[in-house]
Coordinates of C-alpha atoms and ligand atoms in Angstrom, one line a residue:
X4 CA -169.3 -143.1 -37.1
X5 CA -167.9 -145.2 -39.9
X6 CA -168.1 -147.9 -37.8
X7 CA -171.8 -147.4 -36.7
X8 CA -172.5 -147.1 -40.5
X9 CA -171.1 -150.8 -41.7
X10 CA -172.4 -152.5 -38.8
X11 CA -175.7 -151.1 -39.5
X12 CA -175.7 -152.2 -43.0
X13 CA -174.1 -155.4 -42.1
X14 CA -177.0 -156.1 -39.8
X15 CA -180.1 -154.6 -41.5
X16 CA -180.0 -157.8 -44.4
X17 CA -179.7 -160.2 -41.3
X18 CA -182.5 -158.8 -39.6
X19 CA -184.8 -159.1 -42.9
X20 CA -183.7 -162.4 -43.4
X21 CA -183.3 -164.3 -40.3
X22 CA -186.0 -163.0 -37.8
X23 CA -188.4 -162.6 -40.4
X24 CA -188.1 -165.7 -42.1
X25 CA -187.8 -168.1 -39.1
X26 CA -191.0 -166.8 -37.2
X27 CA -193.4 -167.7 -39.8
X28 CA -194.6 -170.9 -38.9
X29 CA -194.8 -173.7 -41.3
X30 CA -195.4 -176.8 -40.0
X31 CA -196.8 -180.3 -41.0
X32 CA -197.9 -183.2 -39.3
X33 CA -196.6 -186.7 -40.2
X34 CA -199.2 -189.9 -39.4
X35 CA -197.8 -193.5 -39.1
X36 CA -200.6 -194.8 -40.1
X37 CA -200.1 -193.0 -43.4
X38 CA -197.6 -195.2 -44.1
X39 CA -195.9 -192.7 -46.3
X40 CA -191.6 -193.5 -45.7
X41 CA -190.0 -190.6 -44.0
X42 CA -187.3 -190.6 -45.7
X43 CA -189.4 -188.9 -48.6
X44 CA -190.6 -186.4 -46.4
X45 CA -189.8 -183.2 -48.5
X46 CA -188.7 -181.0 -45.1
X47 CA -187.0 -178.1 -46.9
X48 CA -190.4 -177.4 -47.4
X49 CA -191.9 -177.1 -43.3
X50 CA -189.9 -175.7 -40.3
X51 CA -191.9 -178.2 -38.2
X52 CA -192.3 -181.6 -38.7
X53 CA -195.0 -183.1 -36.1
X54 CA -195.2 -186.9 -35.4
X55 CA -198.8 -188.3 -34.8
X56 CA -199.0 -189.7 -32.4
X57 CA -198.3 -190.7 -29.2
X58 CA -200.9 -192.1 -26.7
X59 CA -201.6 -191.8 -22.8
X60 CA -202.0 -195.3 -21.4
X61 CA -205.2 -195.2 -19.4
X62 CA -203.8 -197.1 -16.1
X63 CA -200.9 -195.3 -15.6
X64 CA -201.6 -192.6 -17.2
X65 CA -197.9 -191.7 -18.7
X66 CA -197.1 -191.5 -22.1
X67 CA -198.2 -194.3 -24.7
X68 CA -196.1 -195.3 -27.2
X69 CA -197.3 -198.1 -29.3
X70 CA -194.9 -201.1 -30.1
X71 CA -195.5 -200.5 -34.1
X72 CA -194.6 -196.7 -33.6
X73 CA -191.5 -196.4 -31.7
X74 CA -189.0 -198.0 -34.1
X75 CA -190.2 -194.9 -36.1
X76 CA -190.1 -192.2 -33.3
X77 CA -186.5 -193.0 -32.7
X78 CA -185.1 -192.2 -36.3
X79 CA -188.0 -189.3 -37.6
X80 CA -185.8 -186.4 -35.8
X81 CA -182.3 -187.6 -37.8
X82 CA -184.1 -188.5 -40.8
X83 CA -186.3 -185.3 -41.6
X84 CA -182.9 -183.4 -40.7
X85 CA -180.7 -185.1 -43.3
X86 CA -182.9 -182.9 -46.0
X87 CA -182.9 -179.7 -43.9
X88 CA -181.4 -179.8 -40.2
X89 CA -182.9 -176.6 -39.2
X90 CA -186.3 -178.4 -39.3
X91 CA -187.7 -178.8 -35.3
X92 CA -189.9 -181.7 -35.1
X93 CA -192.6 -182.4 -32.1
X94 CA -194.0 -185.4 -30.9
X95 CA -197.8 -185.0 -30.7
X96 CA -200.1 -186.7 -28.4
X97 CA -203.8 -187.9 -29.0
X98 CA -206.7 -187.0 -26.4
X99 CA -209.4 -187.5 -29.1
X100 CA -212.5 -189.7 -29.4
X101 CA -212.6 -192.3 -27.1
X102 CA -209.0 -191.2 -25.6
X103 CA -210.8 -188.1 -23.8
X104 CA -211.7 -189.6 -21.1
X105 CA -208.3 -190.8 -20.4
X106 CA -207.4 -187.3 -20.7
X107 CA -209.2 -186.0 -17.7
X108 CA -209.0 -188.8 -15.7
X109 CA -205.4 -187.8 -16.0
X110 CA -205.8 -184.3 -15.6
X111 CA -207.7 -184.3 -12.5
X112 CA -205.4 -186.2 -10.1
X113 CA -202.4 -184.5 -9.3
X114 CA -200.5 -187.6 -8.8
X115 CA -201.5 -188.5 -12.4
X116 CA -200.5 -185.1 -13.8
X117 CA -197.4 -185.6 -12.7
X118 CA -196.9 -188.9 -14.3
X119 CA -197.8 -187.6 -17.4
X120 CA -196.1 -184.6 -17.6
X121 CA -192.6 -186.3 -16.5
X122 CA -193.1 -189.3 -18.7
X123 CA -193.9 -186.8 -21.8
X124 CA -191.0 -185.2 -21.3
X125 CA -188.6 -188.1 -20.6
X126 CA -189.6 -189.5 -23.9
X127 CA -189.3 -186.4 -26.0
X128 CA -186.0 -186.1 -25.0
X129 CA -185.2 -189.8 -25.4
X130 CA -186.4 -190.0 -28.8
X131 CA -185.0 -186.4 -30.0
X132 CA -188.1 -184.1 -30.5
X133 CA -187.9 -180.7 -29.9
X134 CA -191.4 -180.2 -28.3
X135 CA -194.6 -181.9 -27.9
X136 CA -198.0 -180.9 -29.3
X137 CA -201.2 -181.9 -27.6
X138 CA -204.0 -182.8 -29.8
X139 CA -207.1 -182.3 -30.6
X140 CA -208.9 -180.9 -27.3
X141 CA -212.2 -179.5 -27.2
X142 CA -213.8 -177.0 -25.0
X143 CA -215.9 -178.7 -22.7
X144 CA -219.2 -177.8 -20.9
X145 CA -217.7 -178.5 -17.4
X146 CA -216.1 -175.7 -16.2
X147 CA -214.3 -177.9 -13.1
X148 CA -212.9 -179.6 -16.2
X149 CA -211.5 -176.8 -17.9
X150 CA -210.2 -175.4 -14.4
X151 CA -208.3 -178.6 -14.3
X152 CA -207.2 -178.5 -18.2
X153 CA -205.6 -175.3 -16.9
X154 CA -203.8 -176.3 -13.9
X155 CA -202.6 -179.5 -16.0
X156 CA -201.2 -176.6 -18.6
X157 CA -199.2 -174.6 -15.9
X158 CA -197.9 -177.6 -14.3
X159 CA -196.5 -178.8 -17.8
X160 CA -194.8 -175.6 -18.4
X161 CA -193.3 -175.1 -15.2
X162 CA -191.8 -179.0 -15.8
X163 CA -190.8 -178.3 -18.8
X164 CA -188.8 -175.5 -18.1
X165 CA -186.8 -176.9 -14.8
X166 CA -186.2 -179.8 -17.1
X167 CA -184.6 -177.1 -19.1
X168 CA -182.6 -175.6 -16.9
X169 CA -181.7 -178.8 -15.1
X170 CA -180.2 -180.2 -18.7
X171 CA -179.0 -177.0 -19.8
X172 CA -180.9 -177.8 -23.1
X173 CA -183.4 -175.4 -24.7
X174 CA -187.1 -175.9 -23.1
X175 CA -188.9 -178.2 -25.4
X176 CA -191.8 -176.7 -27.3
X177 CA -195.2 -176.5 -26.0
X178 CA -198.0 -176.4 -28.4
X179 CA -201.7 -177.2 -28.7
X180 CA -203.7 -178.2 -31.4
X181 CA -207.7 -177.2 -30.5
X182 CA -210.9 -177.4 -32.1
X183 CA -211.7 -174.3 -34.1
X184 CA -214.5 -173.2 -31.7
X185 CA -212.8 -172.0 -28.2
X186 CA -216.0 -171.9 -26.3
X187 CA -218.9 -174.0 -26.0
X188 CA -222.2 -172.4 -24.6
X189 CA -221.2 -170.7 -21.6
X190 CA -217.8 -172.4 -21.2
X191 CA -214.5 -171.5 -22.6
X192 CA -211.0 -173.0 -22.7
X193 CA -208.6 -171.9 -19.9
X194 CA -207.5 -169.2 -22.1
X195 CA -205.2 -167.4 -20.0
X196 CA -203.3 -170.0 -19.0
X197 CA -203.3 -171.8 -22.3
X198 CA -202.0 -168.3 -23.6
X199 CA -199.2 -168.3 -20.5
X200 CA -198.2 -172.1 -21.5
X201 CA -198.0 -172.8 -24.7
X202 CA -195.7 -171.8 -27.6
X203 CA -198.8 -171.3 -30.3
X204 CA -201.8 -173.0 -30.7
X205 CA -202.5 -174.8 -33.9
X206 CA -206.4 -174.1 -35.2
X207 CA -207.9 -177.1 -36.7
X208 CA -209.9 -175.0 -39.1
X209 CA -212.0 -177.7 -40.6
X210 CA -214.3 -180.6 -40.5
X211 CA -217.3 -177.7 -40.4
X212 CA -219.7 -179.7 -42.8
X213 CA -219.5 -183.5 -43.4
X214 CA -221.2 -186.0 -45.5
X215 CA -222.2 -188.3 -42.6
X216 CA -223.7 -185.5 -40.2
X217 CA -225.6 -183.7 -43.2
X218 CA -227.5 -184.2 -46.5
X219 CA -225.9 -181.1 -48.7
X220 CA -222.7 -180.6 -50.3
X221 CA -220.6 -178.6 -47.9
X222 CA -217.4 -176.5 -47.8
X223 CA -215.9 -178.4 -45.0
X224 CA -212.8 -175.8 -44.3
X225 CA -214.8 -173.2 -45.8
X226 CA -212.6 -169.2 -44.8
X227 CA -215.1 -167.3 -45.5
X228 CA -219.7 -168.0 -44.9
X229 CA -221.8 -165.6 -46.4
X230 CA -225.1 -167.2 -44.5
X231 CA -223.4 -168.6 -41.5
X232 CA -221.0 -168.4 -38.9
X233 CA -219.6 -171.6 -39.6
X234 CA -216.1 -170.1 -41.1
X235 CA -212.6 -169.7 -40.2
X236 CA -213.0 -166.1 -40.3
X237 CA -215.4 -166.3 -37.5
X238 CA -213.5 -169.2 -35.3
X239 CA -210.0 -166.9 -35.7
X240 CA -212.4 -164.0 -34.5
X241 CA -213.5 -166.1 -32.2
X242 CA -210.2 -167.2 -30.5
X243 CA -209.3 -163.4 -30.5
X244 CA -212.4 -162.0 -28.8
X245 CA -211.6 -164.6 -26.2
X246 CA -208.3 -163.7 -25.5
X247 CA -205.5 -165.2 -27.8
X248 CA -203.4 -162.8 -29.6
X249 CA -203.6 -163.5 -33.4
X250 CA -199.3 -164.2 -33.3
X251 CA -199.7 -167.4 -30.5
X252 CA -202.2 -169.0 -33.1
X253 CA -201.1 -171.1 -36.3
X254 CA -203.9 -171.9 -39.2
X255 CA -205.0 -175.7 -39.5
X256 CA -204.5 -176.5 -43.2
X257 CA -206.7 -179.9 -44.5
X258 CA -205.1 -182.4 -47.4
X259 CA -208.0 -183.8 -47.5
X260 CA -211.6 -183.6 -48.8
X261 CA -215.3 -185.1 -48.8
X262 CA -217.2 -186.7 -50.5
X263 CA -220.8 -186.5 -51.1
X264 CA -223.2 -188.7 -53.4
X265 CA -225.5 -185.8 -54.8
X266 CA -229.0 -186.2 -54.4
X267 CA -229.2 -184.8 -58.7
X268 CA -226.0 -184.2 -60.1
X269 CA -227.2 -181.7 -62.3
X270 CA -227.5 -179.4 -58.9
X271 CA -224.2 -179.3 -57.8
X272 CA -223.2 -176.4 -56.1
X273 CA -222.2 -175.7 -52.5
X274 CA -225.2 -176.4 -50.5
X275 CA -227.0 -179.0 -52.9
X276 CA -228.6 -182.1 -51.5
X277 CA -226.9 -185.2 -51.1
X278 CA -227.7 -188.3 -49.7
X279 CA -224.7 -189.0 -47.6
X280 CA -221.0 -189.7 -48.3
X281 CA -219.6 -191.0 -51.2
X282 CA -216.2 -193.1 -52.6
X283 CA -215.3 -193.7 -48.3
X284 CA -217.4 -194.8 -45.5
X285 CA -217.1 -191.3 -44.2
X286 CA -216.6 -189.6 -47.5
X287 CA -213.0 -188.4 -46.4
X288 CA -210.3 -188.5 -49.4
X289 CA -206.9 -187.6 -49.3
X290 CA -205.7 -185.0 -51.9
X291 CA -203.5 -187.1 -53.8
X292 CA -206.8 -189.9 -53.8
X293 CA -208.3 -187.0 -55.7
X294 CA -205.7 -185.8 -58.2
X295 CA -204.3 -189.6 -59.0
X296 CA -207.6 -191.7 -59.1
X297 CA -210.9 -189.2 -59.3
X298 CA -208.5 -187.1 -61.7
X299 CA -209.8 -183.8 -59.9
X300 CA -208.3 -181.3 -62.3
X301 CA -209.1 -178.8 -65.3
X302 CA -213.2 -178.2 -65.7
X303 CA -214.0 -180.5 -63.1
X304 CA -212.4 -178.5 -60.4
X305 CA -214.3 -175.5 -59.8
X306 CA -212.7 -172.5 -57.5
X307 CA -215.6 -170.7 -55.3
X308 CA -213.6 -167.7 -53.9
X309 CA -216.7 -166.6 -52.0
X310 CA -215.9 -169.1 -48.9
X311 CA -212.1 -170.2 -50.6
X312 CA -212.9 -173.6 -51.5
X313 CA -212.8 -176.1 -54.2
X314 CA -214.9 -178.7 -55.0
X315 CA -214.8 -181.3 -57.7
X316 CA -217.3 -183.1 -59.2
X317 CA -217.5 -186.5 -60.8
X318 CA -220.7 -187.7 -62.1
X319 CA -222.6 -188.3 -59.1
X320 CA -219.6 -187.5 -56.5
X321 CA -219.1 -183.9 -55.0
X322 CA -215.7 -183.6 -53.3
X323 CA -215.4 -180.2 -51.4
X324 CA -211.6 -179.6 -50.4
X325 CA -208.5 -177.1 -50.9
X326 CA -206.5 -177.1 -53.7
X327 CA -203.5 -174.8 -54.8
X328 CA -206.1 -171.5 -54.7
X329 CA -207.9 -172.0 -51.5
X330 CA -204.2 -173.1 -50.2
X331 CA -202.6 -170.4 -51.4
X332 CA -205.5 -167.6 -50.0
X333 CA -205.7 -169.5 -46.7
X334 CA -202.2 -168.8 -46.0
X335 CA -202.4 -164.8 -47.4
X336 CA -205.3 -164.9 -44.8
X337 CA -203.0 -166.1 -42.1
X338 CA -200.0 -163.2 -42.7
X339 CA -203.0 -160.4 -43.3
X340 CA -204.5 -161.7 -39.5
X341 CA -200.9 -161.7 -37.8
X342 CA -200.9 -165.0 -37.0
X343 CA -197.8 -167.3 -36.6
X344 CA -198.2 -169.6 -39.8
X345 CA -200.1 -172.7 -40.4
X346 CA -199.6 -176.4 -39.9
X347 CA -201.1 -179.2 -42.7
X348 CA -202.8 -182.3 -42.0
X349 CA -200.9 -184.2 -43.1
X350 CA -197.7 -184.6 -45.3
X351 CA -198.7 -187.9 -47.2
X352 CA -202.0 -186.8 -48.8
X353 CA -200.3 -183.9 -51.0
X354 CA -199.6 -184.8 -54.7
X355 CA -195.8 -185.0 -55.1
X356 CA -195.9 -181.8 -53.0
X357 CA -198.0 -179.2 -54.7
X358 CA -200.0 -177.7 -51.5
X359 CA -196.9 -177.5 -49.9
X360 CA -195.6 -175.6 -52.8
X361 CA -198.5 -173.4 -53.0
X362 CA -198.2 -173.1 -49.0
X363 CA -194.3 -171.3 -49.5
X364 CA -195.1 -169.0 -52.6
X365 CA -197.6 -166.7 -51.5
X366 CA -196.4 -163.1 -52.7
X367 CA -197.1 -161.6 -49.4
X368 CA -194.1 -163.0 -47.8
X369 CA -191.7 -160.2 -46.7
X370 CA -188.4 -162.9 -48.1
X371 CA -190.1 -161.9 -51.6
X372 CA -189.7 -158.6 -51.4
X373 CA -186.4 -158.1 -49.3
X374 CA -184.3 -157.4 -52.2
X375 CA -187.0 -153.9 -53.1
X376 CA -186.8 -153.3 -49.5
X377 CA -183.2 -152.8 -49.4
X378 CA -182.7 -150.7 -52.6
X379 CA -184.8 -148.2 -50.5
X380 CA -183.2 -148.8 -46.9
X381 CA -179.7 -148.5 -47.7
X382 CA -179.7 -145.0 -49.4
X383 CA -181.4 -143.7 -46.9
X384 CA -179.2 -145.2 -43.9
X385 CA -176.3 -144.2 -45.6
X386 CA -177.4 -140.6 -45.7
X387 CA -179.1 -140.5 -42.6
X388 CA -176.0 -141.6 -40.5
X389 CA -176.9 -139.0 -37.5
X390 CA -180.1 -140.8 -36.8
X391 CA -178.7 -144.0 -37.0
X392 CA -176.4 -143.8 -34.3
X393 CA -179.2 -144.0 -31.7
X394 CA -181.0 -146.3 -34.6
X395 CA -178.6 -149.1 -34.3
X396 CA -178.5 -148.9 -30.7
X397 CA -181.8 -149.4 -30.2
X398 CA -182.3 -152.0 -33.1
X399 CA -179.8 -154.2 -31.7
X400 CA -181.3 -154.0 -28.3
X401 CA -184.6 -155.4 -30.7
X402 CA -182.8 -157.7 -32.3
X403 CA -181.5 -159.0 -29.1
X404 CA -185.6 -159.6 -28.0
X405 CA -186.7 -161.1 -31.6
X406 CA -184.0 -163.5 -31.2
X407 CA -185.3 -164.8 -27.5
X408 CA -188.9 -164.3 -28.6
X409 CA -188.0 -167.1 -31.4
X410 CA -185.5 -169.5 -29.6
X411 CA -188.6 -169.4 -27.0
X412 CA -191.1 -170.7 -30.0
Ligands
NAG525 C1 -200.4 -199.4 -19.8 O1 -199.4 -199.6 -18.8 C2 -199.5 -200.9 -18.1 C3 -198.6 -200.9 -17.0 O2 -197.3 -200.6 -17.4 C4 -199.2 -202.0 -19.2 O3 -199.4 -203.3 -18.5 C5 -200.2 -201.9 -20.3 O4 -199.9 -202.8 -21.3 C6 -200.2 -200.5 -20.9 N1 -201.2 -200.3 -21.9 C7 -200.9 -200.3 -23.2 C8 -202.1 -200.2 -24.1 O5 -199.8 -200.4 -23.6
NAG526 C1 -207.6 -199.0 -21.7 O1 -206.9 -199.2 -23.0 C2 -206.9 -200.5 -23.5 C3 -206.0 -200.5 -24.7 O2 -206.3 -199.4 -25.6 C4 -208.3 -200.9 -23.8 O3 -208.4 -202.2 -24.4 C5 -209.2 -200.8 -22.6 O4 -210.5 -201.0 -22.9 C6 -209.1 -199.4 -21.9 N1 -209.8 -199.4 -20.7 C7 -210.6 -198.4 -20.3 C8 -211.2 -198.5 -18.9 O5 -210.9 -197.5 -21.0
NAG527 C1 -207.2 -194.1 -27.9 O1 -207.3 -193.9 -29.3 C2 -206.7 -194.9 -30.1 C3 -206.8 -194.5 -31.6 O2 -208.0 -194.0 -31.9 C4 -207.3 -196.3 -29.8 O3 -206.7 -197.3 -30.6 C5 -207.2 -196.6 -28.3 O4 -207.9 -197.8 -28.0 C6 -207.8 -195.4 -27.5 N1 -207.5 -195.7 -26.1 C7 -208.4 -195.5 -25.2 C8 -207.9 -195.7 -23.8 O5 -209.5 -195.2 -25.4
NAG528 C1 -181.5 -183.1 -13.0 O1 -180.8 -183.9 -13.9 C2 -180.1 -185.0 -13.2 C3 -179.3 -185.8 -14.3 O2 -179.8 -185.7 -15.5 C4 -181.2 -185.9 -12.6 O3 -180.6 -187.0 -12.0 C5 -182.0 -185.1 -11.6 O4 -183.1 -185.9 -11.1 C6 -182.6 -183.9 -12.3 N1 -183.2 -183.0 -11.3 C7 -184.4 -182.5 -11.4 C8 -184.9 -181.6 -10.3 O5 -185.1 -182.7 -12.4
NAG529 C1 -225.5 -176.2 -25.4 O1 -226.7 -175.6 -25.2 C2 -227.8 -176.0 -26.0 C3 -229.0 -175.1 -25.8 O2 -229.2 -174.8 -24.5 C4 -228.1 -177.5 -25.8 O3 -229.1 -177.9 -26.6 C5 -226.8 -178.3 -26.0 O4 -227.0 -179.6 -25.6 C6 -225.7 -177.7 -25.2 N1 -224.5 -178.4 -25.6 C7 -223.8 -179.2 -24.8 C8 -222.6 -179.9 -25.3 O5 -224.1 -179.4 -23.6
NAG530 C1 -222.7 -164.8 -35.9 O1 -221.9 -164.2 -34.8 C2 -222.2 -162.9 -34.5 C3 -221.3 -162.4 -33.4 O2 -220.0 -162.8 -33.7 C4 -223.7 -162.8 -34.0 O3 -224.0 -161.5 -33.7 C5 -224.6 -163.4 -35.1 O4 -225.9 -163.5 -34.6 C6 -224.1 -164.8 -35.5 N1 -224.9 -165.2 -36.6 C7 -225.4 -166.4 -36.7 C8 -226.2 -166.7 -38.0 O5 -225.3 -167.3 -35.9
NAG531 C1 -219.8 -169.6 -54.4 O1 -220.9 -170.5 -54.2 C2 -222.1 -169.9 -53.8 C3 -223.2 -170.9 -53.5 O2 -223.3 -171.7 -54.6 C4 -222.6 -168.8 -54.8 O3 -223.7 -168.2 -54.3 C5 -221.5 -167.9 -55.1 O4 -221.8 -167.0 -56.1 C6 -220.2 -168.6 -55.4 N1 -219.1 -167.6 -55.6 C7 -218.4 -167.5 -56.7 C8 -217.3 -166.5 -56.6 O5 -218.5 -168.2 -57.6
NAG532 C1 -229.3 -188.5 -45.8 O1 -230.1 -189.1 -46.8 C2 -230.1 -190.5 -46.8 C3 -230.9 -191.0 -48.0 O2 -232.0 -190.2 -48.2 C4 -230.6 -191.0 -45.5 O3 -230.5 -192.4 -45.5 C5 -229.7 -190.5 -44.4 O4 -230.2 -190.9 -43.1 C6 -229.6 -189.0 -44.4 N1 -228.6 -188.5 -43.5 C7 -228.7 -187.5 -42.7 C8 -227.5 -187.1 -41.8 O5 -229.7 -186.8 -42.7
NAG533 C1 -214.5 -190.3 -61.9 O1 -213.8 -191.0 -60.9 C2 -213.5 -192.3 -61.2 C3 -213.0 -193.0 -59.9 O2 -214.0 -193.1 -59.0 C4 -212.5 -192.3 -62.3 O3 -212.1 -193.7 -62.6 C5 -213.0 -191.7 -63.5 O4 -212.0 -191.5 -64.4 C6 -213.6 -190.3 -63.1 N1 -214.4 -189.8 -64.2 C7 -213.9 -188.9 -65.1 C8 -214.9 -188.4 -66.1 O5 -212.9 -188.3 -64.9

């Protein structure tokens, strides 16, 4: 009995500390073309680190890694660990734009499948990533292409995990980063097997308004729409409705903003009419653009908790984007919903770290309150020692699950 009551004490602080902590996602994407040296990469701050990106070549139709990125790819893994080596870093490919249709011409040939999905793998391992994200895919209105999207996903898995098991190494990761919407008029992502395959997928929860596709100011990662459905809210809902469970999904953060050129700059508010983008040829700006050069701060920067945005305005120049409050909301949002954390695009726009700070310190997470939570538990397991002889057994036999559930992530 003694016994049964130490080792339960013993192991109810590790259970608060460990599983909780280390399933709650927080990951961030790193972008060569940023520039921005690794080495200054402040990982103690993500448990992911993402490197974007890697290519498919569109002859062979394996894995493309440009000349200019791989001296990078083969130190990111050691670097970002020197700061915190519990960080797991992925290596994330790009399907977007133009690259789509190298994407299915890939997915649709078995033979080229395969080429990619071995060659993906080979160089994860090679360079030292823990997984691989594929990015940014969009639901398409070809439902033999979405069939094929899902075969592509099973076959990747099922590689993935003999190369596992061949090695004797941990599967690598598998995760997706989608477009916010999961369906597009009749057709939907292969949800079931994109919920059988992949680790979590990441939401890109923004780009809804931008200065080039329309003529008012717009919150362009706007959480909440009082006259439309053009939110996060919705999209999360969305993604639910259709299948995923809330805890396979991550929230897309933005670190950066747009810019619009107001039409009067006395009429400023979220919705006014602009004539196009402003400061960029698109009107995107990077956070730190905004805090270092526009000097986005104190009356300028107003806080609209009605759709959890900021916007900041210079003169004739409207700048919707996140700041610490709309941050720090978002990522409440995200525990409230269940999901699995979020992921930022990307590291080098935040201002010496301050979204990244405001990411970590949100009061609901359950590491803030573990020392409360104690003071209540132990009293009580102390003096309920009966129950907790058939208590431990059956928390251990949890613990035992959490612990697979998360060396699966
Ligand atoms: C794609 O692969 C072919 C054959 O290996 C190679 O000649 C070509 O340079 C690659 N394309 C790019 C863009 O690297
Ligand atoms: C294949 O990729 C190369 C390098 O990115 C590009 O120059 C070429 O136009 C592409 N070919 C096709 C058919 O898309
Ligand atoms: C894929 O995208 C990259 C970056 O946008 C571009 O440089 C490259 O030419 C594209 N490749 C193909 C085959 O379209
Ligand atoms: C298993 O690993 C060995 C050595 O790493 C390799 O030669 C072999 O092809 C692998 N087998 C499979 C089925 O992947
Ligand atoms: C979706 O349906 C609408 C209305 O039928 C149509 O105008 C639109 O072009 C469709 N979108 C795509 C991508 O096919
Ligand atoms: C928003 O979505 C709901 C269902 O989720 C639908 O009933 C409603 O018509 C939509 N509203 C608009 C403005 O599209
Ligand atoms: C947010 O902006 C909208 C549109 O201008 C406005 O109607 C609403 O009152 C604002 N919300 C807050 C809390 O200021
Ligand atoms: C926005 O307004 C400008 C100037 O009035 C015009 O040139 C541009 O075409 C408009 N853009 C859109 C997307 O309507
Ligand atoms: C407005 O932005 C410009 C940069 O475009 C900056 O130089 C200027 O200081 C800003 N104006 C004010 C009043 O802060």
């Amino acid at each position: 009995m003694l016994f049964t009551i130490t080792s339960f004490l013993l192991f109810l602080p590790s259970l608060t500390s460990s599983s909780e902590a280390q399933t709650w996602i927080k990951a961030g994407h790193w972008y060569s073309v940023s520039q921005f040296p690794v080495p200054f990469i402040d990982s103690t701050l993500f448990t992911h680190l993402t490197y974007a990106f890697a290519y498919i070549n569109n002859s062979t139709h394996e894995l493309l890694i440009t000349p200019s990125d791989e001296p990078y790819m083969v130190t990111f893994t050691d670097t970002v660990r020197q700061r915190n080596p519990s960080v797991t870093t992925l290596l994330s490919i790009w399907t977007g734009d133009s690259n789509f249709s190298t994407f299915y011409s890939m997915a649709t040939q078995p033979s080229h499948r395969s080429r990619f999905i071995e060659s993906s793998i080979q160089r994860a391992r090679l360079y030292g990533f823990h997984g691989l994200e594929l990015c940014c895919v969009k639901p398409d209105t070809s439902t033999t292409k979405m069939d094929t999207m899902g075969i592509l996903f099973d076959e990747w898995r099922t590689a993935i995990n003999r190369e596992s098991k061949n090695s004797t190494r941990s599967p690598l990761f598998l995760t997706l980063a989608a477009y916010n919407l999961p369906s597009i008029n009749t057709t939907s992502f292969p949800m079931e097997s994109i919920r059988r395959n992949f680790d979590w997928v990441h939401i890109v929860a923004y780009f809804y308004h931008l200065p080039t596709m329309e003529n008012f100011t717009g919150a362009h990662s706007a959480l909440y729409d009082p006259s439309s459905n053009v939110s996060t809210d919705h999209r999360i809902k969305e993604w639910i409705s259709r299948g995923l469970p809330a805890k396979k999904m991550v929230l897309g953060l933005p670190y950066q903003g747009y810019a619009w050129t107001l039409l009067d700059p006395k009429a400023s508010k979220i919705g006014s009419a602009a004539t196009g983008p402003a400061i960029t040829a698109d009107g995107a700006i990077s956070y730190k653009f905004m805090k270092s050069v526009m000097r986005c701060d104190g009356e300028k920067v107003v806080y609209n908790s009605t759709y959890v945005t900021n916007y900041c305005i210079n003169g004739s120049v409207w700048i919707g984007f996140d700041d610490v409050e709309a941050i720090r909301t978002k990522v409440s949002y995200a525990r409230e919903k269940g999901l699995l954390g979020y992921d930022v695009w990307h590291v080098a726009n935040d201002d010496n770290w301050v979204l990244s700070k405001a990411a970590q310190a949100d009061e609901k997470d359950p590491r803030n309150k573990r020392h409360p939570l104690l003071v209540i538990l132990l009293p009580i397991a102390a003096t309920v020692a009966l129950v907790l002889v058939s208590a431990t057994w059956y928390l251990r036999k949890r613990a035992r699950r959490n612990k697979g559930e998360f060396f699966r992530l």
